[in-house]
Structure formats: structure tokens, C-alpha cells
Short mmCIF file of C-alpha atoms and ligand atoms in Angstrom, two decimals:
data_model
loop_
_atom_site.label_atom_id
_atom_site.label_comp_id
_atom_site.label_asym_id
_atom_site.label_seq_id
_atom_site.Cartn_x
_atom_site.Cartn_y
_atom_site.Cartn_z
CA MET T 1 24.89 8.81 -22.47
CA SER T 2 21.74 7.10 -24.02
CA ARG T 3 23.10 3.95 -22.07
CA ARG T 4 23.32 5.74 -19.10
CA ARG T 5 19.93 7.09 -19.44
CA ASP T 6 18.78 3.78 -19.91
CA PHE T 7 20.55 2.41 -16.94
CA ALA T 8 18.78 5.15 -15.22
CA ARG T 9 15.11 4.37 -16.47
CA ILE T 10 15.78 0.36 -15.49
CA SER T 11 17.06 1.19 -12.23
CA ARG T 12 13.96 3.01 -11.25
CA GLY T 13 12.11 0.12 -12.50
CA LEU T 14 10.11 -1.91 -9.92
CA ARG T 15 11.55 -4.92 -11.20
CA PHE T 16 14.74 -3.89 -11.23
CA ARG T 17 14.32 -2.77 -7.40
CA LEU T 18 12.86 -6.01 -6.40
CA THR T 19 15.42 -8.06 -7.69
CA THR T 20 18.04 -5.79 -5.70
CA SER T 21 16.33 -5.88 -2.58
CA TYR T 22 15.97 -9.97 -3.08
CA ALA T 23 19.41 -10.28 -3.80
CA VAL T 24 20.07 -7.87 -0.69
CA LEU T 25 18.13 -9.65 1.44
CA PHE T 26 19.01 -13.11 0.75
CA THR T 27 23.02 -12.21 0.70
CA LEU T 28 22.24 -10.39 4.15
CA ILE T 29 20.11 -13.95 5.80
CA PHE T 30 23.15 -16.09 4.14
CA ALA T 31 25.97 -14.12 5.75
CA MET T 32 24.04 -13.51 9.44
CA VAL T 33 23.60 -17.32 9.49
CA ALA T 34 26.77 -18.21 8.50
CA LEU T 35 28.63 -15.88 10.76
CA PHE T 36 25.97 -17.39 13.84
CA LEU T 37 26.57 -21.12 12.48
CA ARG T 38 30.63 -20.57 12.85
CA GLU T 39 30.24 -19.03 16.09
CA ARG T 40 28.33 -22.01 17.23
CA LEU T 41 30.67 -24.28 15.55
CA GLU T 42 33.90 -22.80 17.09
CA THR T 43 32.41 -23.05 20.63
CA SER T 44 31.37 -26.33 20.33
CA LEU T 45 34.69 -27.46 18.82
CA ASP T 46 36.56 -25.66 21.64
CA LYS T 47 34.52 -27.68 24.23
CA GLN T 48 35.74 -30.76 21.98
CA VAL T 49 39.14 -29.96 22.39
CA VAL T 50 39.33 -29.00 25.86
CA ALA T 51 37.16 -32.60 26.52
CA LYS T 52 39.67 -34.22 24.63
CA VAL T 53 42.74 -32.57 26.89
CA ASP T 54 41.02 -33.05 29.97
CA GLY T 55 40.47 -36.95 29.12
CA ASP T 56 44.01 -37.11 28.48
CA TRP T 57 44.62 -35.39 31.87
CA GLY T 58 43.03 -38.09 33.38
CA ALA T 59 44.55 -40.86 31.52
CA MET T 60 48.07 -39.57 32.27
CA LYS T 61 47.09 -39.58 36.05
CA GLY T 62 46.25 -42.99 35.88
CA TYR T 63 48.91 -44.63 33.63
CA MET T 64 51.65 -42.56 35.17
CA ARG T 65 53.01 -42.02 38.17
CA ILE T 66 56.44 -40.85 39.52
CA GLU T 67 58.21 -42.48 41.43
CA ALA T 68 61.80 -43.60 42.85
CA CYS T 69 63.50 -45.56 39.58
CA PRO T 70 66.43 -48.18 40.85
CA ASP T 71 67.86 -48.15 37.87
CA LEU T 72 68.37 -44.26 38.42
CA ASP T 73 69.89 -44.47 41.66
CA ASN T 74 66.41 -44.00 42.96
CA LYS T 75 65.86 -40.88 41.53
CA LEU T 76 62.18 -39.77 41.62
CA THR T 77 61.32 -40.36 37.76
CA THR T 78 58.34 -41.11 35.50
CA ALA T 79 56.81 -44.81 35.10
CA TRP T 80 54.28 -45.74 33.12
CA TYR T 81 51.88 -48.70 34.34
CA TYR T 82 49.94 -49.95 31.84
CA ASP T 83 49.54 -53.66 30.12
CA GLN T 84 51.43 -53.87 27.23
CA GLU T 85 49.90 -56.82 25.48
CA ASP T 86 46.95 -54.59 25.44
CA PRO T 87 46.90 -52.96 21.96
CA ASP T 88 44.28 -50.49 23.01
CA GLU T 89 46.31 -49.31 26.45
CA THR T 90 49.30 -49.18 24.04
CA THR T 91 47.67 -46.88 22.05
CA ILE T 92 46.26 -44.49 24.54
CA VAL T 93 49.78 -44.39 26.31
CA PHE T 94 51.48 -43.93 22.99
CA ASP T 95 49.13 -41.10 22.26
CA LEU T 96 49.58 -39.42 25.66
CA ARG T 97 52.96 -39.36 25.60
CA LYS T 98 53.20 -37.23 21.89
CA ILE T 99 52.81 -33.91 24.02
CA TYR T 100 53.73 -33.76 27.35
CA MET T 101 56.33 -32.96 29.98
CA VAL T 102 56.77 -33.66 33.43
CA ALA T 103 59.33 -31.34 35.74
CA ASP T 104 59.72 -30.69 39.65
CA GLN T 105 58.52 -27.98 41.58
CA ASN T 106 61.64 -25.90 40.44
CA GLY T 107 60.64 -26.33 36.75
CA ASN T 108 63.68 -28.86 35.65
CA PRO T 109 62.47 -31.55 33.68
CA ILE T 110 62.74 -35.57 35.67
CA LEU T 111 63.98 -38.22 34.01
CA ASP T 112 61.43 -41.34 33.18
CA CYS T 113 62.85 -44.44 34.32
CA ALA T 114 62.23 -46.33 31.29
CA SER T 115 63.83 -44.50 28.81
CA ARG T 116 66.14 -43.03 31.22
CA GLU T 117 65.39 -39.58 29.14
CA ALA T 118 63.78 -36.25 30.10
CA ALA T 119 60.14 -36.85 30.42
CA VAL T 120 59.47 -34.18 27.66
CA SER T 121 58.21 -35.52 24.63
CA THR T 122 59.78 -34.02 21.27
CA ALA T 123 56.25 -32.51 20.19
CA TYR T 124 56.49 -30.43 23.59
CA GLU T 125 60.00 -29.43 22.97
CA ASP T 126 58.73 -28.53 19.22
CA ILE T 127 55.86 -25.98 20.93
CA GLY T 128 58.50 -24.81 23.83
CA VAL T 129 59.08 -26.25 27.07
CA GLU T 130 58.19 -23.55 29.69
CA LYS T 131 61.13 -21.69 31.53
CA PRO T 132 61.78 -22.87 35.46
CA ALA T 133 60.62 -19.52 36.50
CA LEU T 134 56.98 -19.82 34.59
CA ILE T 135 56.73 -23.53 35.73
CA GLN T 136 57.45 -22.23 39.56
CA GLN T 137 54.95 -19.31 38.85
CA HIS T 138 52.39 -21.80 37.78
CA VAL T 139 53.01 -24.51 40.79
CA ARG T 140 52.05 -21.19 43.15
CA GLU T 141 49.07 -20.44 41.24
CA ILE T 142 47.67 -23.92 41.06
CA LEU T 143 48.64 -24.58 45.06
CA ALA T 144 46.55 -21.46 45.74
CA ALA T 145 43.41 -22.11 43.58
CA SER T 146 40.70 -24.72 44.57
CA PRO T 147 41.47 -27.97 43.87
CA LYS T 148 38.49 -28.04 41.22
CA GLN T 149 39.95 -25.51 38.80
CA LYS T 150 41.38 -26.43 35.78
CA PHE T 151 44.65 -24.62 34.12
CA TYR T 152 44.96 -24.36 30.35
CA LEU T 153 47.72 -22.70 27.94
CA ASP T 154 47.16 -21.89 24.32
CA ARG T 155 50.36 -23.22 21.90
CA LYS T 156 51.86 -23.46 18.53
CA THR T 157 53.95 -26.00 17.14
CA THR T 158 56.90 -24.59 15.04
CA LYS T 159 54.39 -25.70 11.90
CA GLY T 160 51.58 -22.94 13.29
CA GLU T 161 49.46 -25.63 14.71
CA PRO T 162 47.66 -25.20 17.69
CA VAL T 163 47.96 -27.03 20.50
CA LYS T 164 45.96 -26.88 23.71
CA VAL T 165 47.91 -27.81 26.96
CA ARG T 166 46.30 -28.91 30.10
CA TYR T 167 48.61 -28.38 33.35
CA GLY T 168 48.40 -28.83 36.88
CA ILE T 169 50.58 -30.79 39.76
CA VAL T 170 50.61 -34.42 40.66
CA TYR T 171 52.52 -36.08 43.94
CA ALA T 172 54.81 -38.72 44.12
CA GLU T 173 53.78 -41.35 47.14
CA GLY T 174 55.34 -40.21 50.17
CA HIS T 175 56.85 -37.20 49.06
CA ARG T 176 55.37 -33.72 49.57
CA ALA T 177 56.70 -31.75 47.21
CA PRO T 178 54.35 -31.29 43.83
CA PHE T 179 55.57 -31.96 40.39
CA TYR T 180 54.45 -30.03 37.28
CA VAL T 181 52.57 -32.37 34.86
CA ALA T 182 51.64 -30.37 31.24
CA VAL T 183 49.98 -32.67 28.69
CA GLY T 184 48.65 -31.40 25.20
CA THR T 185 46.67 -32.40 22.08
CA LEU T 186 46.79 -31.09 18.72
CA TYR T 187 43.74 -29.54 17.05
CA SER T 188 44.70 -28.45 13.56
CA ASP T 189 41.30 -30.63 12.85
CA LYS T 190 39.31 -28.22 14.49
CA LEU T 191 41.06 -25.13 12.45
CA THR T 192 40.46 -27.15 9.28
CA VAL T 193 36.89 -27.70 9.70
CA LEU T 194 36.25 -24.16 10.52
CA HIS T 195 37.99 -22.86 7.36
CA GLU T 196 36.23 -25.71 5.09
CA PHE T 197 32.87 -24.19 6.81
CA THR T 198 34.33 -20.78 5.99
CA TRP T 199 34.96 -21.43 2.52
CA ILE T 200 31.98 -23.31 1.78
CA TYR T 201 30.18 -20.14 3.24
CA ILE T 202 32.29 -17.73 1.14
CA GLY T 203 31.39 -20.06 -2.07
CA VAL T 204 27.82 -19.64 -1.15
CA ILE T 205 27.40 -16.29 -0.77
CA PRO T 206 27.59 -15.30 -4.17
CA GLY T 207 25.43 -18.23 -4.92
CA ALA T 208 22.78 -16.64 -2.61
CA LEU T 209 23.33 -13.48 -4.81
CA ILE T 210 22.68 -14.92 -7.95
CA LEU T 211 19.82 -16.95 -6.59
CA GLY T 212 18.34 -14.43 -4.51
CA SER T 213 18.75 -11.91 -7.88
CA LEU T 214 16.98 -14.85 -10.45
CA LEU T 215 14.53 -15.47 -7.95
CA GLY T 216 13.62 -11.58 -7.55
CA PHE T 217 13.79 -11.25 -11.21
CA PHE T 218 11.06 -13.87 -12.17
CA MET T 219 8.83 -12.94 -8.95
CA ALA T 220 8.98 -9.41 -9.95
CA ALA T 221 8.24 -10.42 -13.42
CA ARG T 222 5.46 -12.60 -12.11
CA ALA T 223 3.82 -9.85 -9.87
CA LEU T 224 4.34 -7.00 -12.76
CA LYS T 225 2.71 -8.86 -15.44
CA PRO T 226 -0.39 -8.28 -14.65
CA VAL T 227 0.33 -4.11 -14.05
CA LEU T 228 1.83 -4.01 -17.35
CA ALA T 229 -1.37 -5.99 -18.75
CA VAL T 230 -3.74 -3.55 -17.18
CA ALA T 231 -1.44 -0.35 -18.49
CA GLN T 232 -1.50 -1.90 -21.85
CA ALA T 233 -5.33 -2.75 -21.72
CA ALA T 234 -5.58 0.82 -20.44
CA GLN T 235 -3.79 2.45 -23.35
CA ARG T 236 -6.52 0.95 -25.94
CA ILE T 237 -8.76 3.21 -24.35
CA SER T 238 -9.64 5.92 -25.68
CA GLY T 239 -12.45 8.55 -26.27
CA SER T 240 -13.54 6.68 -28.99
CA ASN T 241 -13.62 3.31 -26.92
CA LEU T 242 -14.74 3.70 -23.66
CA SER T 243 -16.75 0.93 -24.06
CA LEU T 244 -13.61 -1.28 -23.46
CA ARG T 245 -12.97 -2.70 -20.03
CA ILE T 246 -9.94 -4.24 -18.63
CA PRO T 247 -10.54 -8.02 -17.84
CA THR T 248 -10.23 -8.78 -14.17
CA ARG T 249 -8.13 -11.97 -13.34
CA GLU T 250 -10.98 -12.78 -10.53
CA ALA T 251 -7.57 -13.50 -7.97
CA GLY T 252 -9.59 -10.79 -5.58
CA ASP T 253 -6.10 -9.25 -4.95
CA GLU T 254 -5.18 -5.82 -4.99
CA LEU T 255 -4.75 -5.46 -8.66
CA ASP T 256 -8.25 -6.58 -9.31
CA TYR T 257 -9.16 -3.91 -6.94
CA LEU T 258 -7.19 -1.62 -9.26
CA THR T 259 -8.66 -3.06 -12.72
CA LEU T 260 -11.88 -2.42 -10.67
CA THR T 261 -11.63 0.97 -9.64
CA PHE T 262 -10.12 1.64 -13.02
CA ASN T 263 -12.99 -0.01 -15.02
CA ARG T 264 -15.31 2.16 -12.50
CA MET T 265 -13.47 5.22 -13.47
CA ILE T 266 -14.22 4.48 -17.54
CA GLU T 267 -17.62 3.65 -16.68
CA ARG T 268 -17.91 7.30 -15.21
CA LEU T 269 -16.14 8.84 -18.25
CA GLU T 270 -18.13 6.97 -20.91
CA ALA T 271 -21.43 8.32 -19.00
CA SER T 272 -19.96 12.07 -19.16
CA PHE T 273 -18.79 11.62 -22.76
CA GLN T 274 -22.45 9.90 -23.64
CA GLN T 275 -23.71 13.13 -21.55
CA ILE T 276 -21.87 15.55 -23.63
CA ARG T 277 -22.50 13.75 -26.88
CA GLN T 278 -26.38 13.90 -25.79
CA PHE T 279 -26.07 17.23 -25.19
CA SER T 280 -24.67 18.58 -28.40
CA THR T 281 -27.11 16.66 -30.39
CA ASP T 282 -30.04 18.14 -28.24
CA VAL T 283 -28.32 21.50 -28.90
CA SER T 284 -28.41 21.33 -32.30
CA HIS T 285 -31.79 19.70 -32.65
CA GLU T 286 -33.50 22.52 -30.51
CA LEU T 287 -31.43 25.12 -32.67
CA ARG T 288 -32.03 23.75 -35.96
CA THR T 289 -36.07 23.86 -35.25
CA PRO T 290 -36.27 27.71 -34.87
CA ILE T 291 -33.64 28.43 -37.26
CA THR T 292 -35.60 26.19 -40.16
CA ALA T 293 -38.71 27.77 -39.03
CA ILE T 294 -37.08 31.68 -39.55
CA ARG T 295 -35.72 30.10 -42.77
CA GLY T 296 -39.36 29.15 -43.86
CA GLN T 297 -40.81 32.41 -42.97
CA LEU T 298 -38.14 34.77 -44.77
CA GLU T 299 -38.60 32.54 -47.67
CA VAL T 300 -42.48 32.71 -47.59
CA ALA T 301 -41.64 37.21 -47.26
CA LEU T 302 -39.40 36.61 -50.46
CA PHE T 303 -40.98 34.86 -52.83
CA THR T 304 -44.87 34.37 -52.03
CA ALA T 305 -46.01 37.84 -49.93
CA LYS T 306 -47.63 40.28 -51.82
CA THR T 307 -49.36 42.39 -49.01
CA THR T 308 -47.66 44.48 -46.29
CA ASP T 309 -49.43 42.11 -43.92
CA GLN T 310 -48.30 39.04 -45.33
CA TYR T 311 -45.01 40.71 -45.09
CA ARG T 312 -45.49 41.96 -41.71
CA GLU T 313 -47.00 38.57 -40.55
CA ALA T 314 -43.87 36.89 -42.14
CA MET T 315 -41.83 39.21 -39.86
CA PHE T 316 -43.60 38.78 -36.88
CA ASN T 317 -43.32 35.02 -36.94
CA ALA T 318 -39.32 35.34 -37.65
CA LEU T 319 -38.99 37.27 -34.64
CA GLN T 320 -41.13 35.02 -32.67
CA ASP T 321 -38.36 32.36 -33.62
CA ILE T 322 -35.66 34.83 -32.98
CA ASP T 323 -36.77 35.18 -29.40
CA ARG T 324 -37.17 31.37 -28.53
CA LEU T 325 -33.67 31.07 -30.20
CA SER T 326 -32.40 33.58 -28.10
CA GLN T 327 -34.52 32.02 -24.87
CA ILE T 328 -32.70 28.63 -25.38
CA VAL T 329 -29.15 30.07 -26.01
CA ARG T 330 -29.78 32.38 -22.78
CA ALA T 331 -30.86 29.19 -20.81
CA LEU T 332 -28.20 27.25 -21.95
CA LEU T 333 -25.49 29.55 -21.42
CA LEU T 334 -26.75 29.97 -17.40
CA LEU T 335 -27.05 25.89 -17.36
CA SER T 336 -23.40 25.73 -18.54
CA GLN T 337 -22.18 28.44 -16.13
CA ALA T 338 -23.87 26.61 -13.42
CA GLU T 339 -22.53 23.42 -14.31
CA SER T 340 -18.77 24.46 -14.91
CA GLY T 341 -19.08 26.52 -11.62
CA GLN T 342 -18.93 29.70 -13.02
CA LEU T 343 -21.85 30.70 -11.27
CA VAL T 344 -21.73 31.74 -7.91
CA LEU T 345 -24.33 30.85 -5.29
CA GLN T 346 -24.49 34.33 -3.72
CA LYS T 347 -25.75 33.25 -0.24
CA ALA T 348 -27.32 35.36 2.37
CA ARG T 349 -29.49 35.16 5.35
CA VAL T 350 -33.29 35.57 4.04
CA ASP T 351 -36.73 34.93 5.39
CA LEU T 352 -37.79 32.04 2.90
CA ARG T 353 -41.23 32.35 3.81
CA GLU T 354 -41.12 36.33 2.89
CA VAL T 355 -39.52 34.91 -0.68
CA VAL T 356 -41.89 32.18 -1.28
CA ASP T 357 -44.99 34.32 -0.71
CA ASP T 358 -43.80 36.94 -2.77
CA ILE T 359 -43.51 34.43 -5.64
CA VAL T 360 -46.50 32.48 -5.12
CA GLU T 361 -48.26 36.25 -5.20
CA GLN T 362 -46.88 37.14 -8.71
CA PHE T 363 -48.23 33.95 -9.50
CA GLN T 364 -51.98 34.66 -8.89
CA ILE T 365 -53.02 36.71 -11.92
CA PRO T 366 -51.81 33.78 -14.22
CA ALA T 367 -53.34 31.16 -12.08
CA GLU T 368 -56.42 32.93 -12.24
CA ALA T 369 -56.23 33.66 -15.80
CA ALA T 370 -55.78 29.57 -16.15
CA GLY T 371 -59.06 29.38 -13.78
CA LEU T 372 -57.01 27.59 -11.34
CA LYS T 373 -56.57 28.22 -7.39
CA LEU T 374 -53.04 28.77 -6.00
CA THR T 375 -52.63 28.66 -2.18
CA ALA T 376 -49.74 28.92 -0.10
CA GLU T 377 -49.23 27.43 3.76
CA LEU T 378 -46.35 29.25 5.05
CA PRO T 379 -44.87 29.27 8.52
CA PRO T 380 -44.25 32.73 10.63
CA GLU T 381 -40.69 32.55 9.61
CA CYS T 382 -38.13 30.55 8.09
CA PRO T 383 -34.49 31.94 8.12
CA ALA T 384 -32.21 30.39 5.58
CA GLN T 385 -28.77 31.14 4.04
CA VAL T 386 -29.36 30.46 0.33
CA ASP T 387 -29.03 32.58 -2.91
CA ARG T 388 -32.57 34.80 -3.01
CA VAL T 389 -32.55 34.90 -6.92
CA GLN T 390 -32.16 30.87 -7.25
CA ILE T 391 -34.36 30.23 -5.03
CA GLU T 392 -37.14 32.66 -6.88
CA ARG T 393 -35.64 30.98 -9.99
CA MET T 394 -36.31 27.25 -8.63
CA LEU T 395 -39.98 28.16 -7.24
CA THR T 396 -40.77 30.13 -10.35
CA ASN T 397 -39.87 27.39 -12.58
CA LEU T 398 -42.09 24.73 -10.42
CA LEU T 399 -44.63 26.97 -10.13
CA SER T 400 -45.13 27.77 -13.95
CA ASN T 401 -44.79 23.97 -14.75
CA ALA T 402 -47.56 23.46 -12.27
CA ILE T 403 -49.99 25.79 -13.90
CA LYS T 404 -49.09 24.96 -17.24
CA PHE T 405 -50.02 21.29 -16.40
CA THR T 406 -53.03 21.31 -14.33
CA PRO T 407 -56.26 21.91 -16.36
CA GLU T 408 -58.92 24.47 -15.76
CA GLY T 409 -60.68 24.21 -12.43
CA GLY T 410 -57.44 22.73 -10.68
CA ARG T 411 -55.27 23.84 -7.68
CA VAL T 412 -51.75 24.45 -7.09
CA ARG T 413 -50.43 24.26 -3.69
CA THR T 414 -47.24 25.44 -1.97
CA VAL T 415 -46.14 24.21 1.65
CA LEU T 416 -43.07 25.58 3.09
CA ARG T 417 -41.92 23.92 6.15
CA CYS T 418 -39.59 25.03 8.71
CA LEU T 419 -38.09 21.90 10.45
CA ALA T 420 -35.64 21.61 13.00
CA ASP T 421 -33.17 19.61 10.74
CA GLY T 422 -34.21 21.26 7.62
CA ILE T 423 -36.25 23.22 5.63
CA GLU T 424 -39.08 21.16 3.24
CA LEU T 425 -40.94 23.16 0.36
CA THR T 426 -43.73 21.49 -1.57
CA VAL T 427 -45.29 22.30 -5.00
CA GLU T 428 -48.29 20.09 -5.63
CA ASP T 429 -50.74 20.33 -8.43
CA ASN T 430 -54.01 17.95 -9.42
CA GLY T 431 -52.78 18.35 -12.70
CA ARG T 432 -52.34 15.72 -15.54
CA GLY T 433 -49.58 14.28 -13.70
CA ILE T 434 -46.18 12.55 -15.20
CA PRO T 435 -46.05 9.07 -16.96
CA THR T 436 -43.99 6.86 -14.81
CA GLU T 437 -41.63 6.17 -17.42
CA ASP T 438 -41.14 9.45 -18.04
CA LEU T 439 -40.32 10.46 -13.98
CA PRO T 440 -36.66 9.35 -14.26
CA HIS T 441 -35.40 11.58 -17.09
CA ILE T 442 -37.69 14.88 -16.24
CA PHE T 443 -34.40 16.34 -14.96
CA ASP T 444 -32.63 15.65 -17.99
CA ARG T 445 -31.57 18.61 -20.29
CA PHE T 446 -34.35 19.14 -22.93
CA TYR T 447 -36.45 16.42 -21.91
CA ARG T 448 -40.29 17.01 -22.40
CA VAL T 449 -43.12 14.66 -22.05
CA ALA T 450 -44.15 13.17 -25.09
CA GLY T 451 -47.19 15.21 -26.13
CA ASP T 452 -45.51 18.52 -24.71
CA GLY T 453 -44.12 19.56 -28.21
CA ALA T 454 -46.97 18.39 -29.78
CA ALA T 455 -47.69 21.93 -30.69
CA PRO T 456 -44.58 23.80 -31.21
CA GLY T 457 -44.87 27.48 -30.50
CA PRO T 458 -43.54 30.39 -27.98
CA GLU T 459 -45.58 28.27 -25.21
CA GLN T 460 -43.35 25.20 -25.55
CA GLY T 461 -41.23 24.57 -22.92
CA LEU T 462 -37.70 24.24 -23.42
CA GLY T 463 -37.30 21.08 -21.08
CA LEU T 464 -34.82 22.99 -19.57
CA GLY T 465 -36.52 24.42 -16.39
CA LEU T 466 -36.33 21.45 -14.17
CA SER T 467 -32.47 20.61 -15.00
CA PHE T 468 -31.85 24.14 -13.58
CA VAL T 469 -34.16 23.56 -10.30
CA ALA T 470 -32.19 20.13 -9.83
CA TRP T 471 -28.95 22.08 -10.00
CA ILE T 472 -30.23 24.96 -7.54
CA VAL T 473 -30.82 22.60 -5.03
CA LYS T 474 -27.76 20.48 -5.06
CA ALA T 475 -25.62 23.58 -5.16
CA HIS T 476 -27.85 24.41 -1.87
CA GLY T 477 -26.76 21.24 -0.58
CA GLY T 478 -30.23 19.92 -1.10
CA LYS T 479 -32.27 17.16 -2.25
CA ILE T 480 -35.14 17.03 -4.71
CA GLU T 481 -38.00 14.15 -4.74
CA VAL T 482 -41.00 13.99 -7.33
CA ASP T 483 -44.06 12.28 -6.74
CA SER T 484 -46.67 11.86 -9.77
CA THR T 485 -49.77 10.02 -10.60
CA PRO T 486 -50.77 10.48 -14.29
CA GLY T 487 -54.16 12.16 -14.46
CA LYS T 488 -54.18 13.08 -10.47
CA GLY T 489 -51.13 15.38 -9.86
CA THR T 490 -47.59 15.91 -9.10
CA CYS T 491 -45.62 16.75 -6.13
CA PHE T 492 -42.55 17.84 -6.02
CA THR T 493 -40.38 18.12 -2.20
CA ILE T 494 -37.25 19.75 -2.00
CA THR T 495 -35.44 19.75 0.88
CA LEU T 496 -32.73 22.43 1.91
CA PRO T 497 -30.49 22.23 4.86
CA GLY T 498 -31.29 24.38 7.83
CA GLU T 499 -29.70 27.64 8.28
CA GLY T 500 -26.13 27.95 8.06
CA VAL T 501 -26.00 24.27 6.90
CA GLY T 502 -25.78 23.36 3.27
CA SER T 503 -22.55 23.71 0.54
CA ASP T 504 -21.29 26.66 -0.62
CA THR T 505 -19.58 24.56 -3.57
CA LEU T 506 -21.35 25.06 -6.98
CA GLU T 507 -19.88 21.79 -8.22
CA LEU T 508 -23.12 19.93 -9.76
CA VAL T 509 -23.01 16.28 -8.41
CA GLY T 510 -24.34 13.97 -11.47
CA GLN T 511 -26.40 15.08 -13.85
CA ALA T 512 -28.30 18.78 -13.66
P1 ADP N 601 -40.10 22.74 -19.62
O1 ADP N 601 -39.49 24.23 -19.59
O2 ADP N 601 -40.18 22.12 -21.15
O3 ADP N 601 -41.66 22.67 -19.04
P2 ADP N 601 -39.22 21.23 -17.61
O4 ADP N 601 -37.73 20.54 -17.30
O5 ADP N 601 -39.66 22.14 -16.44
O6 ADP N 601 -39.36 21.56 -18.97
O7 ADP N 601 -39.97 19.92 -17.13
C1 ADP N 601 -40.05 18.75 -18.23
C2 ADP N 601 -41.03 18.14 -18.42
O8 ADP N 601 -41.49 17.34 -17.21
C3 ADP N 601 -42.13 19.07 -18.92
O9 ADP N 601 -42.04 18.73 -20.36
C4 ADP N 601 -43.56 18.39 -18.47
O10 ADP N 601 -43.85 17.33 -19.11
C5 ADP N 601 -43.01 17.65 -17.67
N1 ADP N 601 -43.80 18.50 -16.56
C6 ADP N 601 -42.98 19.24 -15.06
N2 ADP N 601 -43.68 19.50 -13.84
C7 ADP N 601 -44.71 18.99 -14.31
C8 ADP N 601 -46.08 19.02 -13.59
N3 ADP N 601 -46.13 19.79 -12.69
N4 ADP N 601 -47.18 18.50 -14.15
C9 ADP N 601 -46.93 17.78 -15.08
N5 ADP N 601 -45.92 17.40 -15.84
C10 ADP N 601 -44.86 18.00 -15.52
#
């Protein structure tokens, strides 16, 4: 059972599949080449046999004549004319006379003048002399056909060897009646060559199979080695050692691309892990401060307070810290809901002019109290598809920061522009500004510019306001930019997509 499962696992592997594909491919190619070559070989051998029998036929007509034989009562017989002293001619004629026959037009073999025997070779008798009727039919066919046409027969010896026979007619000088002549050539050599070829190939195909399999096996092993290396390297990477990277082979191939993609993914994972770690540290730190303070207040109440006023003061302080605690928890909860996508934007068509006007109005009193001039430049109307509550929260955060960080006598200016390709909202102050080195971090959770936390107390910010602003802008498919010069002021510019445009998704891309 387990062996069967092992086989199933191996056969699903890339290496096995590549190997089988190679083997099958090799075998198919070899088989096809073999078939093609065999076909070509057979045709070419056939042509050779035909050329040989044609040559024999021509030689026959040159060396043999049909004429009256004085020794046989001047009967018409075959007579061979060649130089008997010449060994070449003797051999040629000897070969010609191996498979031949000559008959009259009625199909009766005639005699040979020299040997006084029938002009039919023993080998021809072996392949079977045509019946007189067949010879008569052949003669008729030849007479009816064009003089250029050639006639062949395929015969076999009693041993089964193939013989190609060419037949035709010749005339005796001074006679009108044609004579039937057939000459044959044995071509068992051709078959031997074909058989040898076939057997060689039958032997070669398993060889090709083995070669293809071996080649496939090694090629697959070579090709898959880096994949396995990548997999092993990936296995070593866990939550605690995300700094590990898979080394690239610098081959510039698909596997390097895969490795790079993998490494980039791990980089992003590492960044998220780091963020989560930082977040937990920040949260515990933020919570610890008020808790320690509450503990201190209560200890004071318990061990040193004597009068009711002292008790009251300790209680009051503790309550303030508890307020701050619940404020942090509420803000965190909201932010985590936003980031996990649980906070769904309630988008509706609203007039942003009205929204901005309302909020700026609400801030007039605190601005006046801080000795600031708060102004708003608004278009007559600015319809947009947004979540009113979140946009109000966004503007509230920006305005409260501007008022908080602008000294007395300063001014805060809010400008809303309804442009053709989107909406632009700026909140600008001429306050203390943000140091350049802090600018990239102000949207991080719990980030406060050094010095803000110098006076801990209920007014101290949580460092969460801008994270929330950033989330709201992104959730609306917008963009936030900040421009600040220390000592001169800060300007936040938010661009939101025009009416109806924008994303409904709550996914927070990047950090809050
Ligand atoms: P907080 O709730 O503490 O204000 P924020 O996330 O809203 O936190 O802001 C982060 C930090 O950015 C603040 O601590 C402050 O130092 C700086 N900051 C934000 N807005 C302004 C501004 N308009 N002028 C100067 N500094 C600002």
C-alpha cells in the first residue's frame, strides 16, 4: 500500500514527468526517423534493382540474337555473340543466362543453338516459367503498348528469394513474328539490407528509450536543483528569522525571478512583523504610563493622605489618568477596526463645503481662546461621495493639531478647492512646524515629535491622530502630503477623488 503511495507521489513529481516526456519524445523521434529512412532506403533499393534488370535487358539484346540454327534444321533458336576470350564479356553473359527464358509468340520455349536445349535457365524454371497462355497475353499487351513502356514481374524462387523480371519482345532478322524474352535478377541483397536496417533500429529504440530516460533524469535533476534549494531555504525562514534571504544564482532566469519575488515577499512580511512588534511595544508603553501614575496616586491616598482634600486630589488625579487610559483604548480599538477592515465607510453624497464650514465654526471658540485667527476659504458648494463622520474626524484632528501647535497671535487657514479632477483640502498654520527628521514618521502610530511629551498630562496627544487621518484619506482613495518648516508653519494637503470616484475598500495600503 505504502509502496503504491510512494509511486503515486514520485509519479506526480516534476522529475518523473520530465523524464518520461524525454523518453517518449526520444522514442517517437527515433521511430519516425526510422520509418522515414526505411521508406527512403526501400525506394532507392527498388530503383537499383530496376536499373539492374534494365541493364540486363539491354545487355541481353546486345549479346543474344534469334536466328536460324544450321545444326537444328535451321530452326529459329537463340544464339549468343560475345568474345569468349574476354573474361569480362564471358562473365556478363554467364550472369545474363542465370535467369532468362525465350519463347515464341505462342508461349513455347525455343531452343538454344549451341546447347540444343530449351532457352530457359534452371533458375527461371525455379521461379516458374509462364504458361503459354500468359505469354500470349503478355505479347499482346506489349504489342498494344507504346514502345517505350517497360514490363516487369515480381517473382520468388522456391527458397522464397525475390526476383525482379523484365520481359519484352524481340524479333528475329527477316521474321515478322515476335519472340518473348524474359530476364530476371535476384535481389535478396536488398532484403538483407532492409532487414539489417530494421533490426538495427529495433535495437536502437530501446537504447533511445534508455538514453532519453537517463538524459531526462539528469536534465530534470539539474533543472530542479535550484527549485529544491529555494524550497529548503524557504523552509528555514520562520517568524523569528525573517531577516534570512534566499540567495539568487545571478543566472537571470525564471528561478532567479522567483527567488527575488520570494525575497520581496519576505521583506514585506518582515516589515509587517516589525510593525506589529513595534505596535505591541508602543501600546504596552502607552498603557504603562497612566497605570503607573494611577498606582502612584492610589498609594499616595493609601499611605500619606490624611485630609479629605488630599484624598480627593489623589482620586481626581487617578480618575484623569483612567480617562486617558480609556481614551487610548478607544482610539486603538478604532484604529485596529479601521485597519482590519471592520470599519466600513458609510459613503453618501454630501456637500463638503458645508462639512468644512461646520467644523471650522466649531473650532472658532478654542481658536479665539488660544489667541489665533482661524479662517476658511470655501467654494459655493463641493459635492462629494464620502463618509461624513470620518471626514469630520479627519478635519477635527488636523485643526486641533494646528491650534495646539501654533502660538498665540498666529493664524490657521483652511482652504477647500473643488477641482475638475478632484477635491483639495489644505489646513495651514504658521505655528512651530515639524522638524525635517520627524516628518517621515508623523503618520506612524504613537509618534510624537520630541518635546510634545515633555509635559505629560491630559492635554498630551496620543500620537494617533495623524495615523487615523492617513487611514481615512487612504480609505477614500485619496492622498495626503505635508509640508513643514520649523518655526514657520505646517501645511497638510489632502486630495480626494472627485464625486463618485474613489475606492470603497477599507483596506489600508501601507502603514497608517
Ligand atoms: P497627537 O495626537 O499627539 O497630536 P498626531 O498623530 O496628531 O498626534 O501628531 C503627531 C505629531 O506631529 C505631533 O506630536 C506633533 O508634534 C506633530 N504635528 C502634527 N500636526 C502639527 C502641526 N500642525 N504643527 C506642528 N506639529 C504638528
